[in-house]
Amino acid sequence: MTTAPHDTPASRRTRANGDGTVYQRKDRRWEAAGYVLAPDNTRRRVRVYGNSRTEALAKLTEKIAASNRGLPAVTTQGSLAAFLTYWLENVAVHHLRENTHTRYTAVARLYLIPGLGRKKLAKLTAKDVRTWLNQLRTTCQCCTRGLDTARDQPVCCAAGKCCSRRLSPLTLAYVHSVLKSALEHAVREEEVPRNVARNVRTGTPRPRRFEPLTAEDAREFLAAASGHRLQPLLELALHTGLRKGELLGLRWEDLDLTGGTASIRRTLQRTNTAGLTALPTKTQSSERRIALPTPCLRSLEQHRNRQGQEREAAGAGWKDSGYVFTRPDGAPIEGATLTRHFNTLLRRAGLRRIRLLSRPGARCRDCSRSVSPDRSP
């Protein structure tokens, strides 16, 4: 068998000091090993594999280059806590929305690291994950996280009794999904051979049942909202079921009042770094065009005239954000502000408290017009 020129012993001797070593294993695969920066600021030896010397060398070179740029590489000898920290700070932060990354970080801090953080990444098993999930499912979080000690009037462990505050099935499934996402990246980087979290089943939790307002409730609510600045927004919400962020992210350029349609292109959300920010819709399929009911068209026409009067009254202090629904000075409306007005009007109408449009299509029952499932009305 003829050895390729780049696989000769002579070529291996020409590698510079610090570039690592490359050699062929007994199973005919190629292995490359070298020292890289670890999360604890030490240098550790990593091993990568390939079907050829070139492939193994390329993988090692990539890890060494990242290490030279100050990016730590997680080794299989490190703990799951170290890997989660590395994944959140160097990988997930570039691929997730900021609010999603914040939730992932909270899950790791509250559940993953306390429960599984000391386990070695290479030695983590499906049994470890299943045992931890079962414990998480049956443990009172109030006692585990010491929440009762911070209360003025203890009601749980600090008072000598347990309130049995356990995680909901939806939260448990979310925690499990974060772990699966982290370990999936470990598989892609060949830190572990398989994603052990995928072998653990948590079941499919039932989504929380959403009970929208009845037609009679909706009429009472709109009567209570009559004359309110945000009446057109709330009327549009009840008829179409748009998400809160989608309503607040509507611009006048998205509306075709003559054709009776609205194009949903963005959502308005608050992030820790950028504040109130316009972001793309949650999914690509969420970008759509909907039909506007006739009552909403009339309300929006009146709202546009009212906004023009507010612009004239504000003068130089007007903030031309371009949004349909704004504060009196033209600035965008906070989601929390909208929720506060919504709850106030529910109380005024004597109606039960519900979440403001937790999902698309959550319009009032028996509403005459609904969200169009297509991109055209």
mmCIF file of C-alpha atoms in Angstrom:
data_model
loop_
_atom_site.group_PDB
_atom_site.id
_atom_site.type_symbol
_atom_site.label_atom_id
_atom_site.label_comp_id
_atom_site.label_asym_id
_atom_site.label_seq_id
_atom_site.Cartn_x
_atom_site.Cartn_y
_atom_site.Cartn_z
ATOM 1 C CA MET A 1 0.000 0.000 0.000
ATOM 2 C CA THR A 2 1.434 3.354 -1.056
ATOM 3 C CA THR A 3 1.395 6.111 1.529
ATOM 4 C CA ALA A 4 0.328 9.545 0.356
ATOM 5 C CA PRO A 5 3.116 12.151 0.425
ATOM 6 C CA HIS A 6 1.351 14.273 3.069
ATOM 7 C CA ASP A 7 0.998 11.233 5.341
ATOM 8 C CA THR A 8 4.700 10.332 5.441
ATOM 9 C CA PRO A 9 6.696 10.337 8.681
ATOM 10 C CA ALA A 10 8.901 13.050 7.242
ATOM 11 C CA SER A 11 5.941 15.414 6.902
ATOM 12 C CA ARG A 12 4.946 14.791 10.500
ATOM 13 C CA ARG A 13 8.452 15.794 11.665
ATOM 14 C CA THR A 14 8.106 19.194 10.001
ATOM 15 C CA ARG A 15 5.283 20.338 12.340
ATOM 16 C CA ALA A 16 6.338 23.232 14.534
ATOM 17 C CA ASN A 17 6.509 23.023 18.308
ATOM 18 C CA GLY A 18 3.067 23.662 19.802
ATOM 19 C CA ASP A 19 1.166 22.557 16.690
ATOM 20 C CA GLY A 20 0.282 19.202 18.241
ATOM 21 C CA THR A 21 0.746 15.691 16.958
ATOM 22 C CA VAL A 22 -1.055 13.697 14.267
ATOM 23 C CA TYR A 23 -0.892 9.907 13.923
ATOM 24 C CA GLN A 24 -2.878 6.975 12.599
ATOM 25 C CA ARG A 25 -4.658 4.651 15.011
ATOM 26 C CA LYS A 26 -4.948 0.883 14.801
ATOM 27 C CA ASP A 27 -8.563 1.231 13.593
ATOM 28 C CA ARG A 28 -7.185 3.141 10.542
ATOM 29 C CA ARG A 29 -8.624 6.478 11.712
ATOM 30 C CA TRP A 30 -6.365 9.495 12.232
ATOM 31 C CA GLU A 31 -6.023 11.178 15.613
ATOM 32 C CA ALA A 32 -4.691 14.671 16.293
ATOM 33 C CA ALA A 33 -3.852 15.956 19.770
ATOM 34 C CA GLY A 34 -2.724 19.312 21.089
ATOM 35 C CA TYR A 35 -2.978 21.760 23.974
ATOM 36 C CA VAL A 36 -5.690 24.436 24.026
ATOM 37 C CA LEU A 37 -7.128 26.950 26.472
ATOM 38 C CA ALA A 38 -9.650 25.454 28.925
ATOM 39 C CA PRO A 39 -12.555 27.322 30.626
ATOM 40 C CA ASP A 40 -10.570 27.527 33.897
ATOM 41 C CA ASN A 41 -7.723 29.381 32.079
ATOM 42 C CA THR A 42 -5.434 26.353 32.164
ATOM 43 C CA ARG A 43 -4.142 24.511 29.110
ATOM 44 C CA ARG A 44 -5.438 21.015 28.475
ATOM 45 C CA ARG A 45 -4.778 18.388 25.868
ATOM 46 C CA VAL A 46 -7.609 17.696 23.414
ATOM 47 C CA ARG A 47 -7.974 14.933 20.848
ATOM 48 C CA VAL A 48 -9.873 15.038 17.561
ATOM 49 C CA TYR A 49 -10.390 12.364 14.928
ATOM 50 C CA GLY A 50 -10.806 12.108 11.179
ATOM 51 C CA ASN A 51 -10.871 9.624 8.310
ATOM 52 C CA SER A 52 -7.653 11.137 6.940
ATOM 53 C CA ARG A 53 -4.639 12.920 8.311
ATOM 54 C CA THR A 54 -5.743 16.135 6.611
ATOM 55 C CA GLU A 55 -9.202 15.998 8.193
ATOM 56 C CA ALA A 56 -7.870 15.353 11.705
ATOM 57 C CA LEU A 57 -5.228 18.053 11.328
ATOM 58 C CA ALA A 58 -7.807 20.590 10.124
ATOM 59 C CA LYS A 59 -9.972 19.955 13.178
ATOM 60 C CA LEU A 60 -7.046 20.365 15.546
ATOM 61 C CA THR A 61 -5.854 23.518 13.775
ATOM 62 C CA GLU A 62 -9.337 25.014 14.151
ATOM 63 C CA LYS A 63 -9.351 24.345 17.909
ATOM 64 C CA ILE A 64 -5.845 25.755 18.375
ATOM 65 C CA ALA A 65 -6.729 28.865 16.353
ATOM 66 C CA ALA A 66 -9.830 29.448 18.499
ATOM 67 C CA SER A 67 -7.716 28.951 21.603
ATOM 68 C CA ASN A 68 -5.195 31.518 20.393
ATOM 69 C CA ARG A 69 -8.091 33.992 19.994
ATOM 70 C CA GLY A 70 -8.934 33.496 23.671
ATOM 71 C CA LEU A 71 -11.908 31.178 23.176
ATOM 72 C CA PRO A 72 -11.723 28.269 25.629
ATOM 73 C CA ALA A 73 -12.280 24.743 24.377
ATOM 74 C CA VAL A 74 -14.154 22.321 26.592
ATOM 75 C CA THR A 75 -12.552 18.933 27.029
ATOM 76 C CA THR A 76 -14.386 15.731 27.871
ATOM 77 C CA GLN A 77 -12.557 15.673 31.201
ATOM 78 C CA GLY A 78 -14.267 18.911 32.205
ATOM 79 C CA SER A 79 -17.532 19.143 34.107
ATOM 80 C CA LEU A 80 -20.951 19.683 32.583
ATOM 81 C CA ALA A 81 -21.084 23.028 34.422
ATOM 82 C CA ALA A 82 -17.933 24.183 32.605
ATOM 83 C CA PHE A 83 -19.329 23.066 29.270
ATOM 84 C CA LEU A 84 -22.676 24.804 29.847
ATOM 85 C CA THR A 85 -20.870 28.036 30.727
ATOM 86 C CA TYR A 86 -18.729 27.757 27.596
ATOM 87 C CA TRP A 87 -21.760 26.943 25.409
ATOM 88 C CA LEU A 88 -23.863 29.828 26.706
ATOM 89 C CA GLU A 89 -21.079 32.434 26.542
ATOM 90 C CA ASN A 90 -19.417 31.430 23.259
ATOM 91 C CA VAL A 91 -21.977 29.565 21.141
ATOM 92 C CA ALA A 92 -25.609 30.060 22.115
ATOM 93 C CA VAL A 93 -25.202 33.815 22.544
ATOM 94 C CA HIS A 94 -24.581 34.116 18.780
ATOM 95 C CA HIS A 95 -27.521 31.972 17.662
ATOM 96 C CA LEU A 96 -30.369 32.822 20.045
ATOM 97 C CA ARG A 97 -32.458 35.911 20.552
ATOM 98 C CA GLU A 98 -31.362 37.865 23.580
ATOM 99 C CA ASN A 99 -34.471 37.083 25.629
ATOM 100 C CA THR A 100 -34.210 33.385 24.733
ATOM 101 C CA HIS A 101 -30.543 33.379 25.742
ATOM 102 C CA THR A 102 -31.505 34.993 29.056
ATOM 103 C CA ARG A 103 -34.030 32.208 29.709
ATOM 104 C CA TYR A 104 -31.471 29.522 28.779
ATOM 105 C CA THR A 105 -28.962 31.080 31.192
ATOM 106 C CA ALA A 106 -31.554 31.112 33.985
ATOM 107 C CA VAL A 107 -32.377 27.437 33.370
ATOM 108 C CA ALA A 108 -28.704 26.510 33.554
ATOM 109 C CA ARG A 109 -28.181 28.541 36.739
ATOM 110 C CA LEU A 110 -31.303 27.349 38.563
ATOM 111 C CA TYR A 111 -31.602 23.720 37.478
ATOM 112 C CA LEU A 112 -28.883 22.247 35.253
ATOM 113 C CA ILE A 113 -25.744 23.311 37.099
ATOM 114 C CA PRO A 114 -27.047 22.600 40.644
ATOM 115 C CA GLY A 115 -28.401 19.212 39.574
ATOM 116 C CA LEU A 116 -25.867 17.884 37.050
ATOM 117 C CA GLY A 117 -23.045 20.433 36.978
ATOM 118 C CA ARG A 118 -20.495 18.289 38.830
ATOM 119 C CA LYS A 119 -20.831 15.398 36.385
ATOM 120 C CA LYS A 120 -18.001 14.935 33.896
ATOM 121 C CA LEU A 121 -19.202 15.705 30.376
ATOM 122 C CA ALA A 122 -17.747 12.453 29.047
ATOM 123 C CA LYS A 123 -19.270 10.355 31.828
ATOM 124 C CA LEU A 124 -22.800 11.781 31.766
ATOM 125 C CA THR A 125 -25.324 9.009 31.060
ATOM 126 C CA ALA A 126 -28.996 8.807 30.186
ATOM 127 C CA LYS A 127 -29.594 7.290 33.610
ATOM 128 C CA ASP A 128 -28.048 10.376 35.259
ATOM 129 C CA VAL A 129 -30.364 12.634 33.281
ATOM 130 C CA ARG A 130 -33.450 10.511 33.990
ATOM 131 C CA THR A 131 -32.703 10.330 37.724
ATOM 132 C CA TRP A 132 -32.175 14.079 37.890
ATOM 133 C CA LEU A 133 -35.400 14.829 35.992
ATOM 134 C CA ASN A 134 -37.386 12.515 38.271
ATOM 135 C CA GLN A 135 -35.951 14.262 41.304
ATOM 136 C CA LEU A 136 -36.690 17.665 39.789
ATOM 137 C CA ARG A 137 -40.245 16.577 39.066
ATOM 138 C CA THR A 138 -40.971 15.595 42.672
ATOM 139 C CA THR A 139 -38.930 18.166 44.619
ATOM 140 C CA CYS A 140 -40.420 21.327 46.076
ATOM 141 C CA GLN A 141 -38.520 24.204 44.474
ATOM 142 C CA CYS A 142 -39.337 26.459 47.402
ATOM 143 C CA CYS A 143 -37.307 24.205 49.693
ATOM 144 C CA THR A 144 -34.547 23.329 47.201
ATOM 145 C CA ARG A 145 -33.738 26.925 46.224
ATOM 146 C CA GLY A 146 -34.326 28.376 49.683
ATOM 147 C CA LEU A 147 -37.017 30.755 48.474
ATOM 148 C CA ASP A 148 -38.807 30.644 51.813
ATOM 149 C CA THR A 149 -35.894 32.122 53.735
ATOM 150 C CA ALA A 150 -36.251 35.436 51.851
ATOM 151 C CA ARG A 151 -39.928 35.867 52.735
ATOM 152 C CA ASP A 152 -41.119 38.071 55.569
ATOM 153 C CA GLN A 153 -43.681 35.416 56.518
ATOM 154 C CA PRO A 154 -42.306 31.908 55.852
ATOM 155 C CA VAL A 155 -44.895 29.481 54.516
ATOM 156 C CA CYS A 156 -42.772 26.477 53.553
ATOM 157 C CA CYS A 157 -39.496 24.909 54.734
ATOM 158 C CA ALA A 158 -38.584 27.787 57.040
ATOM 159 C CA ALA A 159 -41.953 27.364 58.763
ATOM 160 C CA GLY A 160 -41.522 23.622 59.177
ATOM 161 C CA LYS A 161 -43.912 22.539 56.427
ATOM 162 C CA CYS A 162 -43.716 22.056 52.662
ATOM 163 C CA CYS A 163 -45.907 23.938 50.198
ATOM 164 C CA SER A 164 -45.101 21.363 47.445
ATOM 165 C CA ARG A 165 -44.227 23.982 44.857
ATOM 166 C CA ARG A 166 -43.127 21.726 42.017
ATOM 167 C CA LEU A 167 -42.194 22.472 38.437
ATOM 168 C CA SER A 168 -44.996 22.240 35.905
ATOM 169 C CA PRO A 169 -44.699 19.633 33.121
ATOM 170 C CA LEU A 170 -44.154 22.454 30.604
ATOM 171 C CA THR A 171 -41.269 23.917 32.605
ATOM 172 C CA LEU A 172 -39.750 20.462 33.079
ATOM 173 C CA ALA A 173 -39.890 19.834 29.319
ATOM 174 C CA TYR A 174 -38.275 23.241 28.685
ATOM 175 C CA VAL A 175 -35.410 22.487 31.098
ATOM 176 C CA HIS A 176 -34.884 19.145 29.357
ATOM 177 C CA SER A 177 -34.848 20.832 25.935
ATOM 178 C CA VAL A 178 -32.121 23.270 27.029
ATOM 179 C CA LEU A 179 -29.934 20.354 28.131
ATOM 180 C CA LYS A 180 -30.551 18.579 24.822
ATOM 181 C CA SER A 181 -29.538 21.686 22.880
ATOM 182 C CA ALA A 182 -26.303 22.035 24.844
ATOM 183 C CA LEU A 183 -25.336 18.382 24.443
ATOM 184 C CA GLU A 184 -26.209 18.493 20.737
ATOM 185 C CA HIS A 185 -23.486 21.094 20.310
ATOM 186 C CA ALA A 186 -21.070 18.859 22.236
ATOM 187 C CA VAL A 187 -21.801 16.109 19.702
ATOM 188 C CA ARG A 188 -21.201 18.476 16.779
ATOM 189 C CA GLU A 189 -17.835 19.465 18.250
ATOM 190 C CA GLU A 190 -17.067 15.759 18.805
ATOM 191 C CA GLU A 191 -16.668 16.229 22.544
ATOM 192 C CA VAL A 192 -19.067 13.335 23.179
ATOM 193 C CA PRO A 193 -20.149 10.553 20.811
ATOM 194 C CA ARG A 194 -23.911 10.909 21.403
ATOM 195 C CA ASN A 195 -26.512 13.117 23.022
ATOM 196 C CA VAL A 196 -27.581 11.129 26.090
ATOM 197 C CA ALA A 197 -30.411 13.568 26.880
ATOM 198 C CA ARG A 198 -32.192 12.512 23.685
ATOM 199 C CA ASN A 199 -32.552 8.996 25.077
ATOM 200 C CA VAL A 200 -34.637 10.294 27.998
ATOM 201 C CA ARG A 201 -38.361 10.785 27.451
ATOM 202 C CA THR A 202 -40.267 13.313 29.518
ATOM 203 C CA GLY A 203 -43.600 12.883 27.755
ATOM 204 C CA THR A 204 -45.507 15.525 25.839
ATOM 205 C CA PRO A 205 -47.014 17.976 28.323
ATOM 206 C CA ARG A 206 -50.436 19.384 27.687
ATOM 207 C CA PRO A 207 -50.291 23.061 26.792
ATOM 208 C CA ARG A 208 -52.060 25.392 29.147
ATOM 209 C CA ARG A 209 -55.656 25.741 28.067
ATOM 210 C CA PHE A 210 -56.475 29.251 26.964
ATOM 211 C CA GLU A 211 -60.052 30.369 27.504
ATOM 212 C CA PRO A 212 -60.693 33.462 25.373
ATOM 213 C CA LEU A 213 -63.475 35.896 26.108
ATOM 214 C CA THR A 214 -66.938 34.996 24.924
ATOM 215 C CA ALA A 215 -68.717 37.268 22.462
ATOM 216 C CA GLU A 216 -70.740 38.771 25.319
ATOM 217 C CA ASP A 217 -67.569 39.276 27.406
ATOM 218 C CA ALA A 218 -65.885 40.959 24.445
ATOM 219 C CA ARG A 219 -68.793 43.388 24.020
ATOM 220 C CA GLU A 220 -68.639 44.280 27.721
ATOM 221 C CA PHE A 221 -64.882 44.761 27.508
ATOM 222 C CA LEU A 222 -65.099 47.051 24.479
ATOM 223 C CA ALA A 223 -67.828 49.048 26.211
ATOM 224 C CA ALA A 224 -65.468 49.555 29.162
ATOM 225 C CA ALA A 225 -62.648 50.538 26.754
ATOM 226 C CA SER A 226 -64.807 53.074 24.885
ATOM 227 C CA GLY A 227 -62.981 56.408 24.701
ATOM 228 C CA HIS A 228 -59.649 54.919 25.829
ATOM 229 C CA ARG A 229 -56.575 55.896 23.769
ATOM 230 C CA LEU A 230 -55.833 52.237 23.106
ATOM 231 C CA GLN A 231 -59.377 51.215 22.165
ATOM 232 C CA PRO A 232 -58.407 50.645 18.462
ATOM 233 C CA LEU A 233 -55.517 48.418 19.536
ATOM 234 C CA LEU A 234 -57.682 46.384 21.936
ATOM 235 C CA GLU A 235 -60.452 46.069 19.358
ATOM 236 C CA LEU A 236 -57.922 44.819 16.814
ATOM 237 C CA ALA A 237 -56.561 42.380 19.391
ATOM 238 C CA LEU A 238 -59.973 40.871 20.128
ATOM 239 C CA HIS A 239 -60.879 40.469 16.457
ATOM 240 C CA THR A 240 -57.579 39.080 15.136
ATOM 241 C CA GLY A 241 -55.747 37.451 18.063
ATOM 242 C CA LEU A 242 -52.406 39.014 17.147
ATOM 243 C CA ARG A 243 -49.589 38.666 19.666
ATOM 244 C CA LYS A 244 -48.919 41.617 21.922
ATOM 245 C CA GLY A 245 -45.526 42.284 20.339
ATOM 246 C CA GLU A 246 -47.023 42.039 16.839
ATOM 247 C CA LEU A 247 -49.672 44.647 17.702
ATOM 248 C CA LEU A 248 -47.131 47.054 19.155
ATOM 249 C CA GLY A 249 -44.775 46.464 16.207
ATOM 250 C CA LEU A 250 -47.313 47.496 13.558
ATOM 251 C CA ARG A 251 -46.261 50.477 11.435
ATOM 252 C CA TRP A 252 -48.542 52.571 9.269
ATOM 253 C CA GLU A 253 -46.700 51.273 6.209
ATOM 254 C CA ASP A 254 -47.899 47.760 7.149
ATOM 255 C CA LEU A 255 -51.561 48.743 6.914
ATOM 256 C CA ASP A 256 -53.645 48.891 3.741
ATOM 257 C CA LEU A 257 -56.838 50.503 5.007
ATOM 258 C CA THR A 258 -58.246 50.713 1.494
ATOM 259 C CA GLY A 259 -57.739 47.011 0.826
ATOM 260 C CA GLY A 260 -58.543 46.088 4.421
ATOM 261 C CA THR A 261 -55.338 44.157 5.212
ATOM 262 C CA ALA A 262 -52.367 44.308 7.582
ATOM 263 C CA SER A 263 -48.921 42.806 7.004
ATOM 264 C CA ILE A 264 -47.302 41.289 10.101
ATOM 265 C CA ARG A 265 -43.540 41.730 9.698
ATOM 266 C CA ARG A 266 -42.062 42.364 13.155
ATOM 267 C CA THR A 267 -42.572 42.227 16.904
ATOM 268 C CA LEU A 268 -41.697 44.873 19.477
ATOM 269 C CA GLN A 269 -39.872 43.542 22.539
ATOM 270 C CA ARG A 270 -37.721 44.840 25.372
ATOM 271 C CA THR A 271 -34.218 43.387 25.677
ATOM 272 C CA ASN A 272 -31.618 43.960 28.380
ATOM 273 C CA THR A 273 -29.010 45.485 26.070
ATOM 274 C CA ALA A 274 -30.998 47.347 23.409
ATOM 275 C CA GLY A 275 -34.134 48.306 25.324
ATOM 276 C CA LEU A 276 -37.369 48.443 23.326
ATOM 277 C CA THR A 277 -36.421 46.862 20.006
ATOM 278 C CA ALA A 278 -38.183 45.819 16.799
ATOM 279 C CA LEU A 279 -37.313 42.197 15.975
ATOM 280 C CA PRO A 280 -38.384 39.826 13.192
ATOM 281 C CA THR A 281 -41.459 37.732 13.915
ATOM 282 C CA LYS A 282 -40.953 34.690 16.124
ATOM 283 C CA THR A 283 -40.911 32.298 13.146
ATOM 284 C CA GLN A 284 -40.827 32.768 9.385
ATOM 285 C CA SER A 285 -44.382 31.473 9.111
ATOM 286 C CA SER A 286 -45.487 34.181 11.567
ATOM 287 C CA GLU A 287 -44.745 36.788 8.884
ATOM 288 C CA ARG A 288 -48.119 36.976 7.191
ATOM 289 C CA ARG A 289 -50.943 39.160 5.922
ATOM 290 C CA ILE A 290 -54.312 39.253 7.662
ATOM 291 C CA ALA A 291 -57.750 40.613 6.852
ATOM 292 C CA LEU A 292 -58.931 43.555 8.928
ATOM 293 C CA PRO A 293 -62.573 43.464 10.083
ATOM 294 C CA THR A 294 -64.739 46.426 9.128
ATOM 295 C CA PRO A 295 -65.083 47.738 12.734
ATOM 296 C CA CYS A 296 -61.286 47.767 13.036
ATOM 297 C CA LEU A 297 -60.920 49.708 9.787
ATOM 298 C CA ARG A 298 -63.188 52.447 11.103
ATOM 299 C CA SER A 299 -61.337 52.556 14.451
ATOM 300 C CA LEU A 300 -57.946 52.732 12.739
ATOM 301 C CA GLU A 301 -59.075 55.613 10.513
ATOM 302 C CA GLN A 302 -60.216 57.544 13.595
ATOM 303 C CA HIS A 303 -57.005 56.612 15.399
ATOM 304 C CA ARG A 304 -54.873 57.965 12.541
ATOM 305 C CA ASN A 305 -56.696 61.307 12.706
ATOM 306 C CA ARG A 306 -56.301 61.409 16.503
ATOM 307 C CA GLN A 307 -52.598 60.643 16.207
ATOM 308 C CA GLY A 308 -52.242 63.519 13.745
ATOM 309 C CA GLN A 309 -53.750 65.850 16.342
ATOM 310 C CA GLU A 310 -51.346 64.530 18.988
ATOM 311 C CA ARG A 311 -48.437 65.162 16.596
ATOM 312 C CA GLU A 312 -49.481 68.779 16.146
ATOM 313 C CA ALA A 313 -49.936 69.248 19.901
ATOM 314 C CA ALA A 314 -46.497 67.748 20.656
ATOM 315 C CA GLY A 315 -44.737 69.967 18.101
ATOM 316 C CA ALA A 316 -40.956 69.600 18.288
ATOM 317 C CA GLY A 317 -41.338 67.040 21.081
ATOM 318 C CA TRP A 318 -42.998 64.508 18.765
ATOM 319 C CA LYS A 319 -41.002 61.294 18.340
ATOM 320 C CA ASP A 320 -41.733 60.017 14.858
ATOM 321 C CA SER A 321 -41.371 56.279 15.444
ATOM 322 C CA GLY A 322 -43.731 55.310 12.624
ATOM 323 C CA TYR A 323 -45.696 52.881 14.804
ATOM 324 C CA VAL A 324 -49.471 52.710 14.622
ATOM 325 C CA PHE A 325 -49.946 52.581 18.384
ATOM 326 C CA THR A 326 -47.779 54.987 20.358
ATOM 327 C CA ARG A 327 -47.671 57.088 23.474
ATOM 328 C CA PRO A 328 -49.036 60.671 23.216
ATOM 329 C CA ASP A 329 -45.528 61.879 22.267
ATOM 330 C CA GLY A 330 -45.150 59.324 19.444
ATOM 331 C CA ALA A 331 -42.777 56.983 21.279
ATOM 332 C CA PRO A 332 -43.396 53.203 21.163
ATOM 333 C CA ILE A 333 -45.533 51.588 23.857
ATOM 334 C CA GLU A 334 -44.029 49.145 26.337
ATOM 335 C CA GLY A 335 -45.579 45.689 26.462
ATOM 336 C CA ALA A 336 -45.914 45.947 30.249
ATOM 337 C CA THR A 337 -47.804 49.223 29.847
ATOM 338 C CA LEU A 338 -50.287 47.604 27.459
ATOM 339 C CA THR A 339 -50.805 44.693 29.849
ATOM 340 C CA ARG A 340 -51.464 47.091 32.720
ATOM 341 C CA HIS A 341 -54.142 48.976 30.734
ATOM 342 C CA PHE A 342 -55.680 45.675 29.607
ATOM 343 C CA ASN A 343 -55.984 44.358 33.176
ATOM 344 C CA THR A 344 -57.436 47.666 34.384
ATOM 345 C CA LEU A 345 -60.164 47.524 31.730
ATOM 346 C CA LEU A 346 -60.929 43.885 32.578
ATOM 347 C CA ARG A 347 -61.524 44.889 36.190
ATOM 348 C CA ARG A 348 -63.649 47.850 35.092
ATOM 349 C CA ALA A 349 -65.805 45.501 33.000
ATOM 350 C CA GLY A 350 -66.068 43.000 35.867
ATOM 351 C CA LEU A 351 -64.459 40.226 33.814
ATOM 352 C CA ARG A 352 -62.077 37.452 34.816
ATOM 353 C CA ARG A 353 -58.383 38.078 34.321
ATOM 354 C CA ILE A 354 -56.832 36.469 31.243
ATOM 355 C CA ARG A 355 -53.461 36.731 29.580
ATOM 356 C CA LEU A 356 -53.260 39.306 26.822
ATOM 357 C CA LEU A 357 -52.994 37.344 23.588
ATOM 358 C CA SER A 358 -50.579 34.622 24.634
ATOM 359 C CA ARG A 359 -50.754 33.027 21.221
ATOM 360 C CA PRO A 360 -51.969 33.883 17.704
ATOM 361 C CA GLY A 361 -55.604 33.070 17.043
ATOM 362 C CA ALA A 362 -56.638 33.612 20.681
ATOM 363 C CA ARG A 363 -59.459 35.919 19.681
ATOM 364 C CA CYS A 364 -62.847 36.209 21.313
ATOM 365 C CA ARG A 365 -65.229 33.306 20.760
ATOM 366 C CA ASP A 366 -67.749 33.616 17.941
ATOM 367 C CA CYS A 367 -65.812 36.570 16.496
ATOM 368 C CA SER A 368 -66.998 37.281 12.969
ATOM 369 C CA ARG A 369 -63.515 37.679 11.503
ATOM 370 C CA SER A 370 -60.320 35.817 12.286
ATOM 371 C CA VAL A 371 -56.683 35.571 11.297
ATOM 372 C CA SER A 372 -56.273 34.448 7.718
ATOM 373 C CA PRO A 373 -54.103 31.305 7.564
ATOM 374 C CA ASP A 374 -52.708 32.353 4.195
ATOM 375 C CA ARG A 375 -50.527 35.255 3.206
ATOM 376 C CA SER A 376 -53.391 36.835 1.329
ATOM 377 C CA PRO A 377 -56.799 37.839 2.702
#
